[in-house]
CSV table of N, CA and C in Angstrom, one decimal:
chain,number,residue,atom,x,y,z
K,1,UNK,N,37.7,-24.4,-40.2
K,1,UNK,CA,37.6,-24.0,-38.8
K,1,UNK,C,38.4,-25.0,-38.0
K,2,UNK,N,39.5,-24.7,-37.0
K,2,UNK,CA,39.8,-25.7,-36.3
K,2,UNK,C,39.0,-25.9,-35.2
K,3,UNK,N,39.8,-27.0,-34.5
K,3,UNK,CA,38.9,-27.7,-33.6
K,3,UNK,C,38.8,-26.7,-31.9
K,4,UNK,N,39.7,-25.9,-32.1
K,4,UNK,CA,39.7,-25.6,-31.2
K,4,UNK,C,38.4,-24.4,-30.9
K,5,UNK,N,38.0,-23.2,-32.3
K,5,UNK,CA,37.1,-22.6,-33.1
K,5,UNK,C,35.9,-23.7,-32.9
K,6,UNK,N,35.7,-24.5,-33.0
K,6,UNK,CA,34.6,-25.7,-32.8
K,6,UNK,C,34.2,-25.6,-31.6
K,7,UNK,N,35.3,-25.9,-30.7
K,7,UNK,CA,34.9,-26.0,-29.4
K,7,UNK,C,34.3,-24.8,-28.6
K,8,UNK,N,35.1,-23.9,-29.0
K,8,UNK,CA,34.5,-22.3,-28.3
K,8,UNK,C,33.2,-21.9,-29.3
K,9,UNK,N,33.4,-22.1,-30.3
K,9,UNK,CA,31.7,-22.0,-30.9
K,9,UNK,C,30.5,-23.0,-30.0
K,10,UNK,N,30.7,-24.1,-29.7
K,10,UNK,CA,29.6,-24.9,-29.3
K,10,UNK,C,29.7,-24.5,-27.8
K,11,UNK,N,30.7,-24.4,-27.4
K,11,UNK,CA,30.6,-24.0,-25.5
K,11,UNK,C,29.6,-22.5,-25.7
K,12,UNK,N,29.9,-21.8,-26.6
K,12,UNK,CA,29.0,-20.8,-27.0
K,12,UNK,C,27.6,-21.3,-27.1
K,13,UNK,N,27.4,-22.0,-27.5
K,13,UNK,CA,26.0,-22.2,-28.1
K,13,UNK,C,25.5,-22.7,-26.5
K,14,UNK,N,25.9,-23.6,-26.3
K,14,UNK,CA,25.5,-24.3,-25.2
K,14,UNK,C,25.3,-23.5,-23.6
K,15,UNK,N,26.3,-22.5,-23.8
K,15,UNK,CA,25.8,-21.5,-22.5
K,15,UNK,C,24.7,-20.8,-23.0
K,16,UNK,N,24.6,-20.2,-24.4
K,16,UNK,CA,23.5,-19.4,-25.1
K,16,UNK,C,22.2,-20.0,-25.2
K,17,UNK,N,22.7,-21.4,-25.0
K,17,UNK,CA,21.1,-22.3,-24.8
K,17,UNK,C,20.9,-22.1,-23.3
K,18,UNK,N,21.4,-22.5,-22.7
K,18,UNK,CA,21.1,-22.2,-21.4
K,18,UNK,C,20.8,-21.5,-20.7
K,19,UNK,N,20.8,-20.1,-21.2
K,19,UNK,CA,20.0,-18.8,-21.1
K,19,UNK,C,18.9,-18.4,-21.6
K,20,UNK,N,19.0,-19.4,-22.6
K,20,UNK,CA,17.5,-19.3,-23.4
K,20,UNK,C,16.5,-20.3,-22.6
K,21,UNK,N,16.9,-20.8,-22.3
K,21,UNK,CA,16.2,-22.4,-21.5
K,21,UNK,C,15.6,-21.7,-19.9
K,22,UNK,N,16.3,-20.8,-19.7
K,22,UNK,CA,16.4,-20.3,-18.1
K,22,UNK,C,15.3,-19.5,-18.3
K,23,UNK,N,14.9,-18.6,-19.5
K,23,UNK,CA,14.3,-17.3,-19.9
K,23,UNK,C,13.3,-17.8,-20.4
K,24,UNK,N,12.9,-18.9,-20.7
K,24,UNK,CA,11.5,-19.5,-21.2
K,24,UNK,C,11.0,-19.9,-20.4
K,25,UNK,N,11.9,-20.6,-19.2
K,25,UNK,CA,11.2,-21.5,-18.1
K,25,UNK,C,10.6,-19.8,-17.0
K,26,UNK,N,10.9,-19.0,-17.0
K,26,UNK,CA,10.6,-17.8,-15.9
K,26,UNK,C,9.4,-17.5,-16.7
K,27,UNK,N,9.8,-17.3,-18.4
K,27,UNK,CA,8.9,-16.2,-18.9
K,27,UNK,C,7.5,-17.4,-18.6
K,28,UNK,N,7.4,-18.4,-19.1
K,28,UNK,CA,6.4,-19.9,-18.6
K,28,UNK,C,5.9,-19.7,-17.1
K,29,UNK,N,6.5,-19.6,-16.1
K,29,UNK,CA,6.0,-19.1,-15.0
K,29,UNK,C,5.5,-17.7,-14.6
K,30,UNK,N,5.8,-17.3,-15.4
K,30,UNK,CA,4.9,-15.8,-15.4
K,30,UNK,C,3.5,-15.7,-15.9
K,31,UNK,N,3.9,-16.4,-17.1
K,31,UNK,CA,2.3,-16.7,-17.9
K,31,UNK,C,1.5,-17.5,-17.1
K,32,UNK,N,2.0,-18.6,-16.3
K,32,UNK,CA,1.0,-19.2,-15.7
K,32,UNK,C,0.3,-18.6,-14.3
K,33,UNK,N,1.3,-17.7,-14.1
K,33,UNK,CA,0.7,-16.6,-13.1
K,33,UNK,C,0.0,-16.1,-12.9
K,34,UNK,N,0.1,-15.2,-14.4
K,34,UNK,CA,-0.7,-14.5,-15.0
K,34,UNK,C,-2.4,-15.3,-15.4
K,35,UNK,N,-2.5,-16.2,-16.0
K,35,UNK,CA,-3.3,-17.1,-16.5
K,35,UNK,C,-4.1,-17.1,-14.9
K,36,UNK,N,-3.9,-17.5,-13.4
K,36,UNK,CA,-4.5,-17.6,-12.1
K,36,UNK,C,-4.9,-16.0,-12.0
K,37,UNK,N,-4.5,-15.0,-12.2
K,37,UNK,CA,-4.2,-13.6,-11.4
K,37,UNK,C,-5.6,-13.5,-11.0
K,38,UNK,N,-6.5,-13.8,-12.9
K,38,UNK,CA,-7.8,-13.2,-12.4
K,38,UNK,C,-9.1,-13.9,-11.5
K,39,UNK,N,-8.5,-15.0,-11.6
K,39,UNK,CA,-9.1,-15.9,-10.1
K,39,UNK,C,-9.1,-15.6,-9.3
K,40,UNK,N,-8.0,-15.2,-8.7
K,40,UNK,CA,-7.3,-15.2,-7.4
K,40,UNK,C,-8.0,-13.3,-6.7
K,41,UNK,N,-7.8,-12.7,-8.3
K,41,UNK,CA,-8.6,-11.6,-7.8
K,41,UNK,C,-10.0,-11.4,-7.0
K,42,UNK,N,-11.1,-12.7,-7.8
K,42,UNK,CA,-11.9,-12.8,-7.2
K,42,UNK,C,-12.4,-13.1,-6.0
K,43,UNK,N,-11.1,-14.1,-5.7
K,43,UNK,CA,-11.0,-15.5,-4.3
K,43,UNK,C,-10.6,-14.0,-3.3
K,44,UNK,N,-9.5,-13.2,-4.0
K,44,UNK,CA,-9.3,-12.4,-2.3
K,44,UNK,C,-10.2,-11.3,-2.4
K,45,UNK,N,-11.1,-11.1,-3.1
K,45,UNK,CA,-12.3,-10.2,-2.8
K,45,UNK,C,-13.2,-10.6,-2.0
K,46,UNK,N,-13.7,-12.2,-2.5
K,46,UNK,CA,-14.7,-12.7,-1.5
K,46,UNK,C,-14.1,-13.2,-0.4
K,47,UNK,N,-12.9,-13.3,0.2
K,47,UNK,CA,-12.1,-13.9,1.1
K,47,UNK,C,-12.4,-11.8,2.0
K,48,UNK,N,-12.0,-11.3,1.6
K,48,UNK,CA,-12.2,-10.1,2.2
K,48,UNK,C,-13.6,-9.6,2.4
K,49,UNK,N,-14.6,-10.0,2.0
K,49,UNK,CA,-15.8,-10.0,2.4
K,49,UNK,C,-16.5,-10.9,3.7
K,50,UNK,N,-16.2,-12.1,3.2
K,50,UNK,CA,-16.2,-13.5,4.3
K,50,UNK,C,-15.6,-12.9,5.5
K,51,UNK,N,-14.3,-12.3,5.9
K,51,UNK,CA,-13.8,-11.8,7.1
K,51,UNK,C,-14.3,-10.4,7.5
K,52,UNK,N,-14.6,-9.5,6.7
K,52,UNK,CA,-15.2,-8.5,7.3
K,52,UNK,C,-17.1,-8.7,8.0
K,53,UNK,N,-17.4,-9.8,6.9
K,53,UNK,CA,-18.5,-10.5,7.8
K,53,UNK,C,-18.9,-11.5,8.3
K,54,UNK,N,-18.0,-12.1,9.1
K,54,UNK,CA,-17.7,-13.4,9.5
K,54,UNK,C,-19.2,-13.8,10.3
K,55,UNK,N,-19.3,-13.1,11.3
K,55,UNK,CA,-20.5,-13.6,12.1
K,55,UNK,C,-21.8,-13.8,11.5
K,56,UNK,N,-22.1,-12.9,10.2
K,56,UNK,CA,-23.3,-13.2,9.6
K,56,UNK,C,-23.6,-14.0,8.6
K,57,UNK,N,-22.7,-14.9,8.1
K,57,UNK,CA,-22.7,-15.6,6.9
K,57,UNK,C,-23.5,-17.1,7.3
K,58,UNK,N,-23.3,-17.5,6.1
K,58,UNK,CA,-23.7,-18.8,6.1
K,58,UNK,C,-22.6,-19.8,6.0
K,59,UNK,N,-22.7,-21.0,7.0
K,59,UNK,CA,-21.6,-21.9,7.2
K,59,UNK,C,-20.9,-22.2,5.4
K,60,UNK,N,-21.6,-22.9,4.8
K,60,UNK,CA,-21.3,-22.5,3.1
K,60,UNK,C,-20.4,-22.0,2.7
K,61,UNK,N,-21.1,-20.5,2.5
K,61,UNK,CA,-20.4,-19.7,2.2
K,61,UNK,C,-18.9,-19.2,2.7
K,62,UNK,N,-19.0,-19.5,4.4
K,62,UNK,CA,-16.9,-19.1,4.7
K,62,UNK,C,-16.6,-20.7,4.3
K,63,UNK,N,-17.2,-21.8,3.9
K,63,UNK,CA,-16.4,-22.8,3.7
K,63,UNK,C,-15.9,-23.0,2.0
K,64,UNK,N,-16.9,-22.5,1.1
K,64,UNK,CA,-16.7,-22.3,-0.3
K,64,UNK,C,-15.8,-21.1,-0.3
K,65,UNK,N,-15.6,-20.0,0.0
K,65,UNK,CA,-14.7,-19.1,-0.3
K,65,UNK,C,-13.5,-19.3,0.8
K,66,UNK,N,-13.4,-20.0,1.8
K,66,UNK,CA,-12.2,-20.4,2.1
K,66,UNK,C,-11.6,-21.6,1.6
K,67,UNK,N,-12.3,-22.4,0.7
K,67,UNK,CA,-11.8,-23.3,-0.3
K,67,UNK,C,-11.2,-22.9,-1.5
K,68,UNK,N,-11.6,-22.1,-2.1
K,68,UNK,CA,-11.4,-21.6,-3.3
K,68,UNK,C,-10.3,-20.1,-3.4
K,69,UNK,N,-10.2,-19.9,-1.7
K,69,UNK,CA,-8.5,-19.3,-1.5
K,69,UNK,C,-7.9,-20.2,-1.6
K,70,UNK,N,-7.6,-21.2,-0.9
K,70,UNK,CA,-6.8,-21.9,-0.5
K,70,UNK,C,-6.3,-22.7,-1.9
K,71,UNK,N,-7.1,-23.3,-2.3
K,71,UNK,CA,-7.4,-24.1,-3.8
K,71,UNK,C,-6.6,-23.0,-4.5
K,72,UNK,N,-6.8,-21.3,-4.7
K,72,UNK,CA,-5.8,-20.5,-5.2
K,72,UNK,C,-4.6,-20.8,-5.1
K,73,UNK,N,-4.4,-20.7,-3.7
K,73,UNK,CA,-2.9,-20.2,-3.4
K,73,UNK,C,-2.1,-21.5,-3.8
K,74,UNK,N,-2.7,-22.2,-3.7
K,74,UNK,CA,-2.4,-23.9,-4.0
K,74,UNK,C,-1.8,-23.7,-5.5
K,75,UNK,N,-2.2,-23.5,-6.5
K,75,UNK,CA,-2.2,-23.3,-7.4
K,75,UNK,C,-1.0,-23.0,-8.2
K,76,UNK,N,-1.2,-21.5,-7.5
K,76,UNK,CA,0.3,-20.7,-7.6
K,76,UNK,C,1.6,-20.9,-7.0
K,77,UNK,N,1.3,-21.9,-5.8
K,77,UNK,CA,2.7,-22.1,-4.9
K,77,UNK,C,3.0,-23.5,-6.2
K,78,UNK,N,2.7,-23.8,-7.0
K,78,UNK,CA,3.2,-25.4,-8.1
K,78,UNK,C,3.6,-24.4,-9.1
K,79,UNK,N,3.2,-23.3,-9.2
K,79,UNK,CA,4.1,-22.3,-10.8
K,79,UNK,C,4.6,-21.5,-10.3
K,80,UNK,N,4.5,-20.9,-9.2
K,80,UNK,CA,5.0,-19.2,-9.0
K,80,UNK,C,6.4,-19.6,-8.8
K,81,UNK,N,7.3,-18.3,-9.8
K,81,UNK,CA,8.7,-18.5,-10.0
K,81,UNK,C,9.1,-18.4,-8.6
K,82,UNK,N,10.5,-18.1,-8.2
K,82,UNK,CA,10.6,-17.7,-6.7
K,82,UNK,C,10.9,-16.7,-6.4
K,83,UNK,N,10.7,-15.1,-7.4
K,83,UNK,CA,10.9,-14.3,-7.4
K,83,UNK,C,9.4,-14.2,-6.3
K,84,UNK,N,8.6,-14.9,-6.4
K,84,UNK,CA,7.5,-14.9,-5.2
K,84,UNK,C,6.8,-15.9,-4.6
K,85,UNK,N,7.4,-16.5,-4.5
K,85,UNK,CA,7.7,-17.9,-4.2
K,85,UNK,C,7.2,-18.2,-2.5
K,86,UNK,N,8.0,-17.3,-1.5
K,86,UNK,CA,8.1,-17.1,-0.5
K,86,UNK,C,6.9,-16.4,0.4
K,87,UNK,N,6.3,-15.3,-0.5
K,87,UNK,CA,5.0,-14.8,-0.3
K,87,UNK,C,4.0,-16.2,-0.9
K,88,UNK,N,4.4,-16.6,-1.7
K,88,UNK,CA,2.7,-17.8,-1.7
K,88,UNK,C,3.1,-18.1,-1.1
K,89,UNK,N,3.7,-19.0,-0.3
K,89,UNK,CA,3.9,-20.0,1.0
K,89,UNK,C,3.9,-19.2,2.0
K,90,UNK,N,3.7,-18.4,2.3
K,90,UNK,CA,3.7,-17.6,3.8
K,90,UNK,C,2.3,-17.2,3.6
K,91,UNK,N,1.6,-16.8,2.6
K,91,UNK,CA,0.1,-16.5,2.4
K,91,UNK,C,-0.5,-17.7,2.5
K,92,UNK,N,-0.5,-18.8,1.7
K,92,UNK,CA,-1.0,-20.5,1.6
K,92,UNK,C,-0.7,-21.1,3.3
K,93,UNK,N,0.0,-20.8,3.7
K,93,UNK,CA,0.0,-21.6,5.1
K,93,UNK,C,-0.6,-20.9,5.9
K,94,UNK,N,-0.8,-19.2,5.8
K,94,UNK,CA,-1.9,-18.6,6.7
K,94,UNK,C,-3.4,-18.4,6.5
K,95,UNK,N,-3.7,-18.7,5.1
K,95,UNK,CA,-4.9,-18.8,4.9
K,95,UNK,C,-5.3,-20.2,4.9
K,96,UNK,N,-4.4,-21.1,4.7
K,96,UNK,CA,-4.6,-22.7,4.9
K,96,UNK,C,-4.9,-22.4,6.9
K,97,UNK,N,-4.1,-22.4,7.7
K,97,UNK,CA,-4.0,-22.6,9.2
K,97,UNK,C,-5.9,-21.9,9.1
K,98,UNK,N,-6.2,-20.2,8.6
K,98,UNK,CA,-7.5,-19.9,9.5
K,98,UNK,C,-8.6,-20.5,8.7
K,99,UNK,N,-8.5,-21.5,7.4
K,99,UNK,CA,-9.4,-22.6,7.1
K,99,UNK,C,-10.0,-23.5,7.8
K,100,UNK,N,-8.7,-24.2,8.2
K,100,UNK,CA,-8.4,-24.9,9.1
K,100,UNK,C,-9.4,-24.7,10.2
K,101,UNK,N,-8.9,-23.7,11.2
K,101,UNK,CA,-9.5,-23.3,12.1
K,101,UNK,C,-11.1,-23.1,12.0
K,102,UNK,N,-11.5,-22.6,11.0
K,102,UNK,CA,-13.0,-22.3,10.6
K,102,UNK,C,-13.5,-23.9,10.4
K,103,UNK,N,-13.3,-24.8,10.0
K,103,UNK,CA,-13.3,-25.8,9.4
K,103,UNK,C,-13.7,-26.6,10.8
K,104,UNK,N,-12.7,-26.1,11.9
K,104,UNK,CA,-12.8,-26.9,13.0
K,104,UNK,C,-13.7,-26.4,14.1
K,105,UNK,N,-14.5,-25.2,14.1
K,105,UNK,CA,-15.9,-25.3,14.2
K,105,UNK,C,-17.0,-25.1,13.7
K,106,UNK,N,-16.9,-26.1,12.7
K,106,UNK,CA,-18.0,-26.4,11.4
K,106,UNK,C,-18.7,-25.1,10.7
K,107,UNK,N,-17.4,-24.1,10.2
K,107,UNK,CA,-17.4,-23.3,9.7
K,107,UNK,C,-18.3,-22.1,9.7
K,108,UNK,N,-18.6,-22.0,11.4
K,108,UNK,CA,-19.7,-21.4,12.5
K,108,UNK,C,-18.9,-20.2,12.5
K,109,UNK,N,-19.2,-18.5,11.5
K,109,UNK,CA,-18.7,-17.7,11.8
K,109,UNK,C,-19.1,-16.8,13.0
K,110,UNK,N,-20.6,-17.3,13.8
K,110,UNK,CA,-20.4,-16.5,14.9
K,110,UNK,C,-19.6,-17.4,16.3
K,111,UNK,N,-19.2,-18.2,16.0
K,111,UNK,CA,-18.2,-19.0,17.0
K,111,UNK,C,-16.5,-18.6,16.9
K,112,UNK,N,-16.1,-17.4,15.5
K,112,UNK,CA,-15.5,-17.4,15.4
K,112,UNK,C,-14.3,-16.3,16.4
K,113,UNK,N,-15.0,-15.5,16.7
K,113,UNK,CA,-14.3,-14.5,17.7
K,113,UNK,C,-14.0,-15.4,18.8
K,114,UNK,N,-14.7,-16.3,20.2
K,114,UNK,CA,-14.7,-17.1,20.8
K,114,UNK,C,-13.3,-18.3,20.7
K,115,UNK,N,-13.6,-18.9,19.4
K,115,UNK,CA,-11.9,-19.6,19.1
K,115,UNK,C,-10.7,-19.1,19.1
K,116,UNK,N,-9.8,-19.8,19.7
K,116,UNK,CA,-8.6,-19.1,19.8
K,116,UNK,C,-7.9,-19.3,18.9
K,117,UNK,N,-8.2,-20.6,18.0
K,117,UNK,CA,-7.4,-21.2,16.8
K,117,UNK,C,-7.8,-19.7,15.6
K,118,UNK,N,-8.6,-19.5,15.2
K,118,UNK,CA,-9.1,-18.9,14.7
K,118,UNK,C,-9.3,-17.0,14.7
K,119,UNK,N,-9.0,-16.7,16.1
K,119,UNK,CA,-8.1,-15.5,16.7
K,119,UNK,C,-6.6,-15.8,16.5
K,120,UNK,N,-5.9,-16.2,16.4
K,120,UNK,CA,-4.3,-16.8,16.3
K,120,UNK,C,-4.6,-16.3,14.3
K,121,UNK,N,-5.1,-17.1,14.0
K,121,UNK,CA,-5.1,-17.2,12.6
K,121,UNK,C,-5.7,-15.8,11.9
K,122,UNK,N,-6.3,-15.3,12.2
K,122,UNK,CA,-6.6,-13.4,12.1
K,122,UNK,C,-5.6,-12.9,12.6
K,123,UNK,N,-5.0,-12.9,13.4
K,123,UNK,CA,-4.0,-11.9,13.9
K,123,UNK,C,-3.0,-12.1,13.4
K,124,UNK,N,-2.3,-13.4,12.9
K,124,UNK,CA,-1.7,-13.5,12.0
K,124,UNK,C,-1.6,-13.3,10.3
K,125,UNK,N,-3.1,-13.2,10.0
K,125,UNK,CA,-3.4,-12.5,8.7
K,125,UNK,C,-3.3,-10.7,8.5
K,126,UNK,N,-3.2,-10.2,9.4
K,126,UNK,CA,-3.3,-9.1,10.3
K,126,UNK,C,-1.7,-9.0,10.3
K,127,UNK,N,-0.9,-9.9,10.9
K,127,UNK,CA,0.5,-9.3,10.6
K,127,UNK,C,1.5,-8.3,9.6
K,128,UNK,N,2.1,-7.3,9.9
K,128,UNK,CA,3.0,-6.8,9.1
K,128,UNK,C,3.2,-7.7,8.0
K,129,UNK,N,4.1,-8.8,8.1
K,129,UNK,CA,4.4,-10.1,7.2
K,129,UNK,C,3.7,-10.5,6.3
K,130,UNK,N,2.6,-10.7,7.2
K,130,UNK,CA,1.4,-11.2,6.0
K,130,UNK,C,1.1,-10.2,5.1
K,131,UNK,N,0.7,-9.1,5.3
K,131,UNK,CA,0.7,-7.6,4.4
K,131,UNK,C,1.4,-7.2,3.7
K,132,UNK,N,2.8,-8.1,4.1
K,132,UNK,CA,3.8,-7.4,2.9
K,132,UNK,C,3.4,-8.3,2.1
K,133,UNK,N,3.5,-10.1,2.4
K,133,UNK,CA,3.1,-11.1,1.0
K,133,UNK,C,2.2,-10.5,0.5
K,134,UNK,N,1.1,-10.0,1.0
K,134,UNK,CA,0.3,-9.9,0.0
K,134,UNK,C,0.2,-8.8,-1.0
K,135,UNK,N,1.0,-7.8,-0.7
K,135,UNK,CA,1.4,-6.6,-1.1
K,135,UNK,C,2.4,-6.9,-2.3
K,136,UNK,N,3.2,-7.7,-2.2
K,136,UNK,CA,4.4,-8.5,-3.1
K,136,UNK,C,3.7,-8.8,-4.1
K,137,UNK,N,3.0,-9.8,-3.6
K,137,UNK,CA,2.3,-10.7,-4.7
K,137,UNK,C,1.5,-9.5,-5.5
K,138,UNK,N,0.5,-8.9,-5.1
K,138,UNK,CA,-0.2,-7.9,-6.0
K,138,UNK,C,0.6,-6.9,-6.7
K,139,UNK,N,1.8,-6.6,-6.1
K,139,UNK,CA,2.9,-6.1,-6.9
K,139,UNK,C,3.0,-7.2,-8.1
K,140,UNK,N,3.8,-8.1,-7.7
K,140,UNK,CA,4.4,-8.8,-9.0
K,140,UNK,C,3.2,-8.9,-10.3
K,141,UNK,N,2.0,-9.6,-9.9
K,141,UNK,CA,0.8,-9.6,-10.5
K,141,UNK,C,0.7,-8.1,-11.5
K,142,UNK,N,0.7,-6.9,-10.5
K,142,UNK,CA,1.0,-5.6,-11.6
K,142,UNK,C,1.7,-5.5,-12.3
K,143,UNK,N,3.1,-5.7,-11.9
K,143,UNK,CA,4.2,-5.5,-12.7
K,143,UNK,C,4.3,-6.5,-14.1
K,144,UNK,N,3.8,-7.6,-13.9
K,144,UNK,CA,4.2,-8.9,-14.6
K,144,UNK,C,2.6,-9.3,-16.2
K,145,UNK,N,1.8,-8.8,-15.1
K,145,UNK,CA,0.3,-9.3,-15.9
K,145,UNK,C,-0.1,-8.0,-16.5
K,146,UNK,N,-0.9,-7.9,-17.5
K,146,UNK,CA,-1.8,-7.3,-17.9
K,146,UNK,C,-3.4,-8.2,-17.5
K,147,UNK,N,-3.9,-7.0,-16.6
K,147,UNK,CA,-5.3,-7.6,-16.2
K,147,UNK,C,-5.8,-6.8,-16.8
C-alpha cells in the first residue's frame, strides 16, 4: 500500500470514528433520558395535582413536589441532548421562578392567588411557550423511550 492509500485509509477511519463517537455520545444521552422519563412522569403528575389544588394542600406537600420537579428538571437539563435542550431550560426556569415564588410565602397555597410573584409564575406556566416545552419534551420522551 502506498503512503498515500495510508493516508486516505486513516483520514477514513478517523472521520468514521468520529461519527461513531458523535452517535454514542447522543445515543448515551437518550438513555439517560430515558433512565429520568419515569420520574419525571411522576413529579409532573403530582406537580399537576399541587396546582390544580393549590389552596388546599399542606405547606409540605407544594414544597416536596415542587422540589422534586425542579430537582427533575435539574437533572435532565446536565444530560438532555439539545435536540431538547431548550424546552428543559425554558421549563426548569419556569418551574424553578413559581418554586421560588411559593417558597417565598412559606409555601402558603392559600396565599397563593393574592401573590403577584406567584400569579406571574402561573401565567407563565400557562403560556403557549411553556405548552409547547412541555409538549416537546413528552414528544421526545415518546418518540425516544420505551415506558
Amino acid at each position: 500500500m502506498s503512503s498515500r492509500s495510508i493516508r486516505r485509509v486513516s483520514s477514513l477511519f478517523c472521520v468514521l470514528s468520529s461519527f461513531v463517537l458523535v452517535a454514542c455520545g447522543q445515543s448515551a444521552e437518550t438513555r439517560s433520558v430515558c433512565q429520568l422519563s419515569s420520574r419525571w412522569n411522576v413529579a409532573s403528575a403530582d406537580v399537576a395535582t399541587v396546582l390544580a389544588d393549590l389552596g388546599s394542600l399542606s405547606a409540605g406537600q407544594i414544597r416536596d413536589t415542587m422540589f422534586e420537579v425542579v430537582a427533575n428538571l435539574q437533572a435532565f437539563n446536565e444530560v438532555a441532548p439539545r435536540d431538547i435542550k431548550t424546552e428543559i431550560e425554558l421549563l426548569l426556569n419556569t418551574y424553578g421562578a413559581l418554586s421560588d415564588a411559593l417558597g417565598a410565602i412559606d409555601w402558603d397555597g392559600s396565599a397563593a392567588n393574592q401573590d403577584a410573584a406567584v400569579t406571574s409564575a402561573g401565567v407563565r406556566l400557562a403560556s403557549d411557550e411553556i405548552q409547547n416545552a412541555q409538549a416537546d419534551f413528552a414528544r421526545y420522551i415518546s418518540d425516544n423511550c420505551s415506558l
